[in-house]
């Protein structure tokens, strides 16, 4: 009996220590409009822990130099640190080879890179590119541009009223003309988590490669690109507690090797004459010009920070928080939640009868509560639900039930004002 109890105790996940986490984020102590900040706009960008801020400061105070070029001490040091981030990310996403980790400015550039290189090389007139009805503009517009340039067609897999992808309908849209499926892992406007492994398997069984927009997934769940078997996976540092201006495009080695370069310039070449250029090996072939060195190095600090967390405990904590917020917000009269999928992460979008989302956002702001209001760069999602905008509370690892209570209290106040 005692042994069983001990095993059971051992198997219980540790509680997530949110207070310890919060103490790592100095901005959470900063008053906003004279109130305690309640930051619920994490899907737009996350706040940064001390280790990330310190890495940025240390770089400019002690390590600053251009990389991949100099023989001097600082250049070698900065190069080592920048390349260390690449290796940290390889490990963090379970990639087999650091050459599969291409640095980009963020998710948007990652998708544009695939469209401009893989897309231009493989999509021809009459072909099709498949996306879904829940994509962010970053995963719509680059494909529209590509299709227009080459004379291909953009197809859209539908979603249901809960905001869930209709996988069977997606499957029916795959055919010999489909050259690529571009799909978000988690919807930024609805919070829906797509069954990515299954979707990728369905696409692959039709011979279609898959690019995954991982911007909203990677802050909330451990990603293993080899387990997913995705062909490309892209994400932004600033949504995972790292700096802005840096992100990653993961691509399978053989695909990246076969793709033409993205931009031309320094670092992406082996040799140049006026007659022609021999391009560098991957990943450098896709990294023209001086990169975002400081933010790249600080991104490494963010990944190290995330790697140090107990993700089982974090996941239970975040799910519990989202569930609590959903229950509490649902209780408010006249509130309609947009995005009621069974599998959700991080996002609670809603509208309130008779009150425009922007008015709600403005009143919440007066209380020190930061949410995003609008179409969230996902206008087709708004059209699908017949609304112009939503209020979106999005959660990160430092948010608490007390903050949800503060949100609900302020929403009650909104109701009183508009009644
Ligand atoms: N969504 C939001 O408030 P960038 O801007 O490149 O880091 O990420 C673009 C992007 C792509 N895909 C998804 C699913 C996203 O959510 C985002 C960014 C922010 O929802 C800013 S619009």
Coordinates of C-alpha atoms and ligand atoms in Angstrom, one line a residue:
X1 CA 0.0 0.0 0.0
X2 CA 2.7 2.4 1.0
X3 CA 4.7 1.5 -2.1
X4 CA 1.7 2.1 -4.4
X5 CA 1.1 5.4 -2.7
X6 CA 4.7 6.4 -3.2
X7 CA 4.6 5.4 -6.9
X8 CA 1.4 7.4 -7.3
X9 CA 2.8 10.4 -5.6
X10 CA 5.9 10.2 -7.8
X11 CA 3.8 10.0 -10.9
X12 CA 1.7 13.0 -10.1
X13 CA 2.9 16.0 -12.1
X14 CA 4.5 18.7 -10.0
X15 CA 2.4 21.8 -9.6
X16 CA 3.4 24.7 -11.8
X17 CA 4.9 27.5 -9.8
X18 CA 3.4 30.5 -11.4
X19 CA 4.7 33.0 -8.8
X20 CA 8.3 31.9 -9.5
X21 CA 7.7 32.3 -13.2
X22 CA 6.2 35.7 -12.7
X23 CA 9.2 37.0 -10.8
X24 CA 11.3 36.4 -13.9
X25 CA 9.3 38.9 -15.9
X26 CA 10.1 42.4 -14.7
X27 CA 7.4 44.1 -16.9
X28 CA 4.7 42.4 -14.9
X29 CA 5.6 44.7 -12.0
X30 CA 5.2 47.8 -14.1
X31 CA 1.9 49.7 -13.3
X32 CA -0.2 50.6 -16.3
X33 CA -2.6 53.5 -16.1
X34 CA -2.0 53.5 -12.4
X35 CA -3.2 49.9 -12.2
X36 CA -1.4 46.5 -11.9
X37 CA -0.8 45.3 -15.4
X38 CA -2.9 42.3 -16.5
X39 CA -1.3 41.2 -19.7
X40 CA -3.6 39.1 -21.8
X41 CA -2.2 39.8 -25.3
X42 CA 0.3 37.0 -25.4
X43 CA -0.8 35.8 -28.9
X44 CA 0.3 39.1 -30.3
X45 CA 3.6 39.0 -28.4
X46 CA 4.8 37.7 -25.1
X47 CA 6.8 39.5 -22.4
X48 CA 10.4 38.7 -21.8
X49 CA 12.1 37.0 -18.9
X50 CA 15.3 38.5 -17.3
X51 CA 17.6 36.0 -19.0
X52 CA 16.5 37.3 -22.4
X53 CA 16.9 40.9 -21.5
X54 CA 20.3 40.2 -19.9
X55 CA 21.4 38.3 -23.1
X56 CA 20.6 41.3 -25.2
X57 CA 22.4 43.7 -22.9
X58 CA 25.4 41.4 -22.6
X59 CA 25.7 41.1 -26.4
X60 CA 25.9 44.9 -26.9
X61 CA 28.1 45.4 -23.9
X62 CA 30.5 42.5 -24.4
X63 CA 30.0 40.5 -27.5
X64 CA 29.0 42.7 -30.4
X65 CA 30.6 41.9 -33.8
X66 CA 29.5 40.7 -37.2
X67 CA 29.4 37.0 -37.6
X68 CA 30.7 34.3 -40.1
X69 CA 33.2 36.9 -41.4
X70 CA 35.9 38.0 -38.9
X71 CA 38.9 36.1 -37.6
X72 CA 39.0 38.4 -34.5
X73 CA 37.9 37.3 -31.0
X74 CA 34.6 39.1 -30.9
X75 CA 33.5 37.9 -34.3
X76 CA 34.3 34.3 -33.4
X77 CA 32.5 34.7 -30.0
X78 CA 29.4 36.3 -31.6
X79 CA 29.4 33.5 -34.3
X80 CA 29.6 30.8 -31.7
X81 CA 26.8 32.3 -29.7
X82 CA 24.5 32.7 -32.7
X83 CA 25.2 29.2 -33.9
X84 CA 24.6 27.9 -30.4
X85 CA 21.0 29.2 -30.7
X86 CA 20.6 27.2 -33.9
X87 CA 21.7 24.1 -32.1
X88 CA 19.4 24.9 -29.1
X89 CA 16.5 25.3 -31.5
X90 CA 17.3 22.0 -33.3
X91 CA 17.1 20.3 -29.9
X92 CA 14.0 22.1 -28.8
X93 CA 12.0 21.1 -31.9
X94 CA 13.5 17.6 -32.3
X95 CA 15.1 18.3 -35.7
X96 CA 17.8 15.8 -36.8
X97 CA 20.3 18.4 -38.1
X98 CA 21.1 22.0 -37.3
X99 CA 21.2 22.7 -41.0
X100 CA 17.5 22.3 -41.1
X101 CA 17.1 25.4 -38.9
X102 CA 17.0 28.5 -41.0
X103 CA 16.9 31.9 -39.3
X104 CA 14.2 34.3 -40.6
X105 CA 12.6 37.4 -39.2
X106 CA 9.6 35.5 -38.0
X107 CA 6.7 33.3 -39.1
X108 CA 5.7 35.7 -41.8
X109 CA 9.1 35.6 -43.4
X110 CA 9.3 31.8 -43.0
X111 CA 6.1 31.3 -45.0
X112 CA 7.1 33.9 -47.6
X113 CA 10.5 32.1 -48.0
X114 CA 8.7 28.8 -48.7
X115 CA 6.3 30.5 -51.2
X116 CA 9.2 32.3 -53.0
X117 CA 11.5 29.3 -53.2
X118 CA 9.8 26.0 -52.9
X119 CA 6.6 27.5 -54.3
X120 CA 8.2 29.1 -57.4
X121 CA 10.2 26.0 -58.1
X122 CA 7.3 23.5 -57.7
X123 CA 3.9 25.2 -58.3
X124 CA 3.0 25.7 -62.0
X125 CA 0.0 27.0 -64.0
X126 CA -3.1 24.8 -63.2
X127 CA -1.7 23.5 -60.0
X128 CA -3.3 24.0 -56.6
X129 CA -2.1 25.2 -53.1
X130 CA -4.4 24.2 -50.2
X131 CA -4.8 26.3 -47.1
X132 CA -7.6 26.3 -44.4
X133 CA -10.4 28.7 -43.5
X134 CA -8.7 29.6 -40.2
X135 CA -5.4 30.9 -41.5
X136 CA -3.7 34.1 -40.4
X137 CA -3.1 36.6 -43.3
X138 CA 0.6 35.5 -43.2
X139 CA -0.5 32.1 -44.4
X140 CA -3.0 33.3 -47.0
X141 CA -1.5 36.3 -48.8
X142 CA 1.9 34.8 -49.8
X143 CA 0.1 31.8 -51.4
X144 CA -2.4 34.2 -53.2
X145 CA 0.6 36.1 -54.5
X146 CA 2.3 32.9 -55.6
X147 CA -0.8 31.5 -57.3
X148 CA -1.3 34.8 -59.1
X149 CA 2.3 34.8 -60.3
X150 CA 2.3 31.3 -61.7
X151 CA -1.4 30.8 -62.6
X152 CA -2.2 28.3 -59.9
X153 CA -5.4 28.1 -57.8
X154 CA -5.8 28.6 -54.0
X155 CA -8.1 26.1 -52.4
X156 CA -9.5 26.5 -48.9
X157 CA -10.5 23.6 -46.5
X158 CA -13.5 24.6 -44.5
X159 CA -14.1 24.7 -40.7
X160 CA -17.3 24.1 -38.7
X161 CA -19.2 26.4 -36.4
X162 CA -17.0 25.5 -33.5
X163 CA -13.9 26.6 -35.5
X164 CA -12.7 23.0 -36.0
X165 CA -11.0 21.9 -39.2
X166 CA -13.1 19.5 -41.3
X167 CA -10.3 17.0 -42.0
X168 CA -12.5 14.8 -44.3
X169 CA -13.2 17.9 -46.5
X170 CA -9.6 18.8 -46.5
X171 CA -8.8 15.3 -47.6
X172 CA -11.3 15.5 -50.4
X173 CA -9.6 18.6 -51.7
X174 CA -6.2 16.9 -52.1
X175 CA -5.6 15.7 -55.6
X176 CA -2.8 15.3 -58.2
X177 CA -2.8 19.1 -58.8
X178 CA -2.2 19.9 -55.1
X179 CA 1.5 20.9 -54.7
X180 CA 1.4 22.1 -51.1
X181 CA -0.7 22.2 -48.0
X182 CA -0.1 25.3 -45.8
X183 CA -1.9 25.1 -42.4
X184 CA -1.7 26.6 -39.0
X185 CA -1.1 24.4 -36.0
X186 CA -3.1 26.6 -33.7
X187 CA -5.5 29.4 -34.8
X188 CA -4.6 32.8 -33.4
X189 CA -8.2 34.0 -33.7
X190 CA -10.0 31.0 -32.4
X191 CA -7.5 29.0 -30.4
X192 CA -8.3 25.8 -32.2
X193 CA -5.5 23.2 -32.1
X194 CA -5.5 21.3 -35.3
X195 CA -4.8 17.5 -35.3
X196 CA -1.5 18.2 -37.0
X197 CA 0.0 14.7 -37.1
X198 CA -3.2 13.2 -38.7
X199 CA -3.5 16.1 -41.2
X200 CA 0.1 15.7 -42.2
X201 CA -0.4 11.9 -42.7
X202 CA -3.5 12.6 -44.8
X203 CA -1.6 15.1 -47.0
X204 CA 1.4 12.8 -47.3
X205 CA -0.7 9.9 -48.4
X206 CA -1.8 12.1 -51.3
X207 CA 1.9 12.9 -51.9
X208 CA 1.5 16.5 -50.8
X209 CA 4.1 18.3 -48.7
X210 CA 3.0 20.3 -45.7
X211 CA 4.2 23.7 -44.3
X212 CA 3.0 24.3 -40.8
X213 CA 2.5 27.8 -39.3
X214 CA 3.6 27.1 -35.7
X215 CA 3.4 30.7 -34.4
X216 CA 0.7 30.0 -31.9
X217 CA 1.5 26.4 -31.1
X218 CA 5.1 26.4 -30.0
X219 CA 4.5 28.7 -27.0
X220 CA 2.0 26.1 -25.6
X221 CA 3.1 22.6 -26.5
X222 CA 6.3 20.7 -27.1
X223 CA 6.9 20.4 -30.8
X224 CA 8.8 17.4 -32.4
X225 CA 9.1 18.0 -36.1
X226 CA 10.3 14.5 -36.7
X227 CA 7.3 13.0 -34.9
X228 CA 5.0 15.3 -36.8
X229 CA 6.8 14.5 -40.0
X230 CA 6.1 18.0 -41.3
X231 CA 8.1 19.2 -44.3
X232 CA 8.3 22.8 -43.0
X233 CA 7.5 24.3 -39.6
X234 CA 7.9 28.0 -38.9
X235 CA 7.6 30.2 -35.8
X236 CA 8.5 33.5 -34.2
X237 CA 10.8 34.1 -31.2
X238 CA 8.7 37.0 -29.9
X239 CA 5.7 34.7 -29.3
X240 CA 7.9 32.4 -27.2
X241 CA 9.3 34.9 -24.7
X242 CA 12.2 35.8 -27.0
X243 CA 12.9 39.1 -28.8
X244 CA 11.2 40.4 -31.9
X245 CA 12.8 40.3 -35.4
X246 CA 13.9 36.7 -35.3
X247 CA 12.3 33.4 -36.0
X248 CA 12.8 30.0 -37.6
X249 CA 11.9 28.1 -40.6
X250 CA 12.5 24.4 -40.1
X251 CA 12.7 22.4 -43.4
X252 CA 13.6 18.8 -44.2
X253 CA 17.2 18.6 -45.3
X254 CA 16.5 17.2 -48.8
X255 CA 13.8 19.9 -49.5
X256 CA 16.0 22.8 -48.4
X257 CA 18.9 21.4 -50.4
X258 CA 16.8 21.2 -53.5
X259 CA 15.3 24.7 -53.1
X260 CA 16.7 27.8 -54.9
X261 CA 17.9 30.6 -52.6
X262 CA 15.6 33.3 -51.2
X263 CA 17.5 36.6 -51.3
X264 CA 20.9 37.3 -52.8
X265 CA 23.7 38.9 -51.0
X266 CA 26.6 38.3 -48.5
X267 CA 26.8 35.1 -46.5
X268 CA 24.6 33.1 -48.9
X269 CA 27.4 32.6 -51.4
X270 CA 30.5 30.5 -51.8
X271 CA 32.0 32.4 -54.6
X272 CA 30.9 35.2 -56.9
X273 CA 32.2 36.3 -60.4
X274 CA 30.4 38.5 -62.9
X275 CA 29.7 35.3 -64.8
X276 CA 27.8 33.7 -62.0
X277 CA 27.6 32.7 -58.3
X278 CA 28.0 29.5 -56.4
X279 CA 25.6 29.5 -53.5
X280 CA 26.5 28.6 -50.0
X281 CA 25.3 25.4 -48.3
X282 CA 22.1 25.3 -46.3
X283 CA 21.1 27.0 -44.0
X284 CA 23.3 29.9 -45.1
X285 CA 21.9 29.7 -48.6
X286 CA 18.7 31.2 -47.2
X287 CA 20.3 33.8 -44.9
X288 CA 21.6 36.6 -47.1
X289 CA 23.1 39.7 -45.4
X290 CA 24.1 40.4 -41.8
X291 CA 21.5 38.7 -39.7
X292 CA 19.7 39.8 -36.5
X293 CA 22.6 38.7 -34.3
X294 CA 21.7 40.2 -31.0
X295 CA 18.1 38.9 -31.1
X296 CA 19.3 35.5 -32.4
X297 CA 21.5 35.1 -29.4
X298 CA 18.8 36.3 -27.0
X299 CA 16.4 33.9 -28.7
X300 CA 18.8 31.2 -27.5
X301 CA 18.3 32.4 -23.9
X302 CA 14.5 32.2 -24.4
X303 CA 14.7 28.7 -25.7
X304 CA 17.0 27.7 -22.8
X305 CA 14.5 29.2 -20.4
X306 CA 11.6 27.3 -22.0
X307 CA 13.6 24.1 -22.0
X308 CA 14.1 24.4 -18.3
X309 CA 10.4 24.3 -17.5
X310 CA 8.3 21.3 -16.6
X311 CA 6.1 21.2 -19.7
X312 CA 3.7 18.6 -18.3
X313 CA 3.0 20.9 -15.3
X314 CA 2.9 23.9 -17.6
X315 CA 0.5 22.3 -20.0
X316 CA -1.9 21.3 -17.2
X317 CA -1.7 24.8 -15.7
X318 CA -2.4 26.5 -19.1
X319 CA -5.3 24.2 -19.9
X320 CA -6.8 24.8 -16.5
X321 CA -6.5 28.5 -16.9
X322 CA -8.1 28.6 -20.3
X323 CA -10.9 26.4 -19.0
X324 CA -11.4 28.6 -16.0
X325 CA -11.4 31.8 -18.2
X326 CA -13.9 30.2 -20.6
X327 CA -16.3 29.2 -17.9
X328 CA -16.2 32.6 -16.2
X329 CA -16.5 34.7 -19.3
X330 CA -19.3 32.4 -20.6
X331 CA -21.3 33.3 -17.5
X332 CA -21.5 37.0 -18.5
X333 CA -24.9 37.8 -20.0
X334 CA -24.7 38.5 -23.8
X335 CA -21.3 37.1 -24.3
X336 CA -20.7 34.7 -27.3
X337 CA -17.4 32.8 -27.4
X338 CA -16.0 32.6 -30.9
X339 CA -14.0 29.4 -31.2
X340 CA -15.4 26.5 -29.2
X341 CA -13.3 23.7 -30.5
X342 CA -12.7 20.6 -28.3
X343 CA -8.9 21.1 -28.5
X344 CA -7.9 24.7 -27.8
X345 CA -4.8 26.5 -26.7
X346 CA -4.1 29.9 -25.2
X347 CA -6.9 32.0 -26.8
X348 CA -10.3 33.1 -25.7
X349 CA -12.1 35.2 -28.4
X350 CA -15.5 36.6 -27.7
X351 CA -18.1 39.2 -28.6
X352 CA -20.6 41.0 -26.4
X353 CA -24.1 41.8 -27.5
X354 CA -24.5 45.5 -28.2
X355 CA -20.9 46.5 -27.5
X356 CA -18.2 46.9 -30.1
X357 CA -15.0 45.0 -29.3
X358 CA -12.9 48.2 -29.6
X359 CA -15.0 49.8 -26.9
X360 CA -14.5 46.8 -24.6
X361 CA -10.7 46.9 -25.3
X362 CA -10.6 50.6 -24.4
X363 CA -12.5 50.1 -21.1
X364 CA -10.3 47.2 -20.2
X365 CA -7.2 49.2 -20.9
X366 CA -8.4 51.8 -18.4
X367 CA -8.2 49.0 -15.8
X368 CA -4.7 48.0 -16.8
X369 CA -5.9 45.0 -18.8
X370 CA -4.3 44.4 -22.2
X371 CA -6.3 42.4 -24.7
X372 CA -6.4 42.6 -28.5
X373 CA -9.5 43.6 -30.3
X374 CA -10.1 43.5 -34.0
X375 CA -9.8 40.9 -36.8
X376 CA -6.5 39.6 -35.5
X377 CA -5.1 39.5 -39.1
X378 CA -7.6 36.8 -39.8
X379 CA -10.4 38.6 -41.7
X380 CA -11.7 35.4 -43.4
X381 CA -12.3 33.9 -39.9
X382 CA -14.3 36.9 -39.0
X383 CA -16.3 36.6 -42.2
X384 CA -16.9 32.9 -41.5
X385 CA -18.5 33.8 -38.2
X386 CA -20.3 36.9 -39.6
X387 CA -18.7 39.4 -37.2
X388 CA -16.3 42.3 -37.8
X389 CA -14.1 41.7 -34.8
X390 CA -13.7 40.0 -31.5
X391 CA -12.1 40.7 -28.1
X392 CA -9.3 38.3 -27.7
X393 CA -7.7 37.4 -24.3
X394 CA -4.7 35.3 -24.9
X395 CA -2.7 33.6 -22.1
X396 CA 0.9 32.9 -21.4
X397 CA 2.8 31.0 -18.8
X398 CA 2.7 33.8 -16.2
X399 CA -1.1 34.5 -16.2
X400 CA -3.2 33.6 -13.2
X401 CA -6.8 33.0 -12.1
X402 CA -6.7 36.3 -10.3
X403 CA -6.0 38.0 -13.6
X404 CA -9.0 36.2 -15.2
X405 CA -11.1 37.4 -12.3
X406 CA -9.9 40.9 -13.0
X407 CA -10.9 40.5 -16.6
X408 CA -14.4 39.2 -15.7
X409 CA -14.9 42.1 -13.2
X410 CA -14.0 44.6 -15.8
X411 CA -16.3 43.0 -18.4
X412 CA -19.1 43.2 -15.9
X413 CA -18.3 46.9 -15.7
X414 CA -18.5 47.2 -19.5
X415 CA -22.0 45.7 -19.3
X416 CA -23.1 48.2 -16.7
X417 CA -21.8 51.1 -18.7
X418 CA -23.5 49.9 -21.9
X419 CA -26.8 49.0 -20.2
Ligands
LIG1 N1 -0.2 36.9 -34.9 C1 -1.7 38.0 -33.3 O1 -1.9 39.0 -32.6 P1 4.9 37.3 -37.1 O2 4.2 38.6 -37.2 O3 5.6 37.0 -38.4 O4 5.7 37.1 -35.9 O5 3.7 36.2 -37.0 C2 2.7 36.1 -38.0 C3 1.6 35.1 -37.6 C4 1.5 34.0 -38.3 N2 0.7 33.0 -38.0 C5 -0.1 33.1 -36.9 C6 -1.0 32.0 -36.5 C7 0.0 34.2 -36.1 O6 -0.8 34.3 -35.0 C8 0.9 35.3 -36.4 C9 0.9 36.5 -35.6 C10 -0.3 38.0 -34.0 O7 -2.4 37.1 -33.5 C11 0.0 39.3 -34.7 S1 -1.1 39.6 -36.0

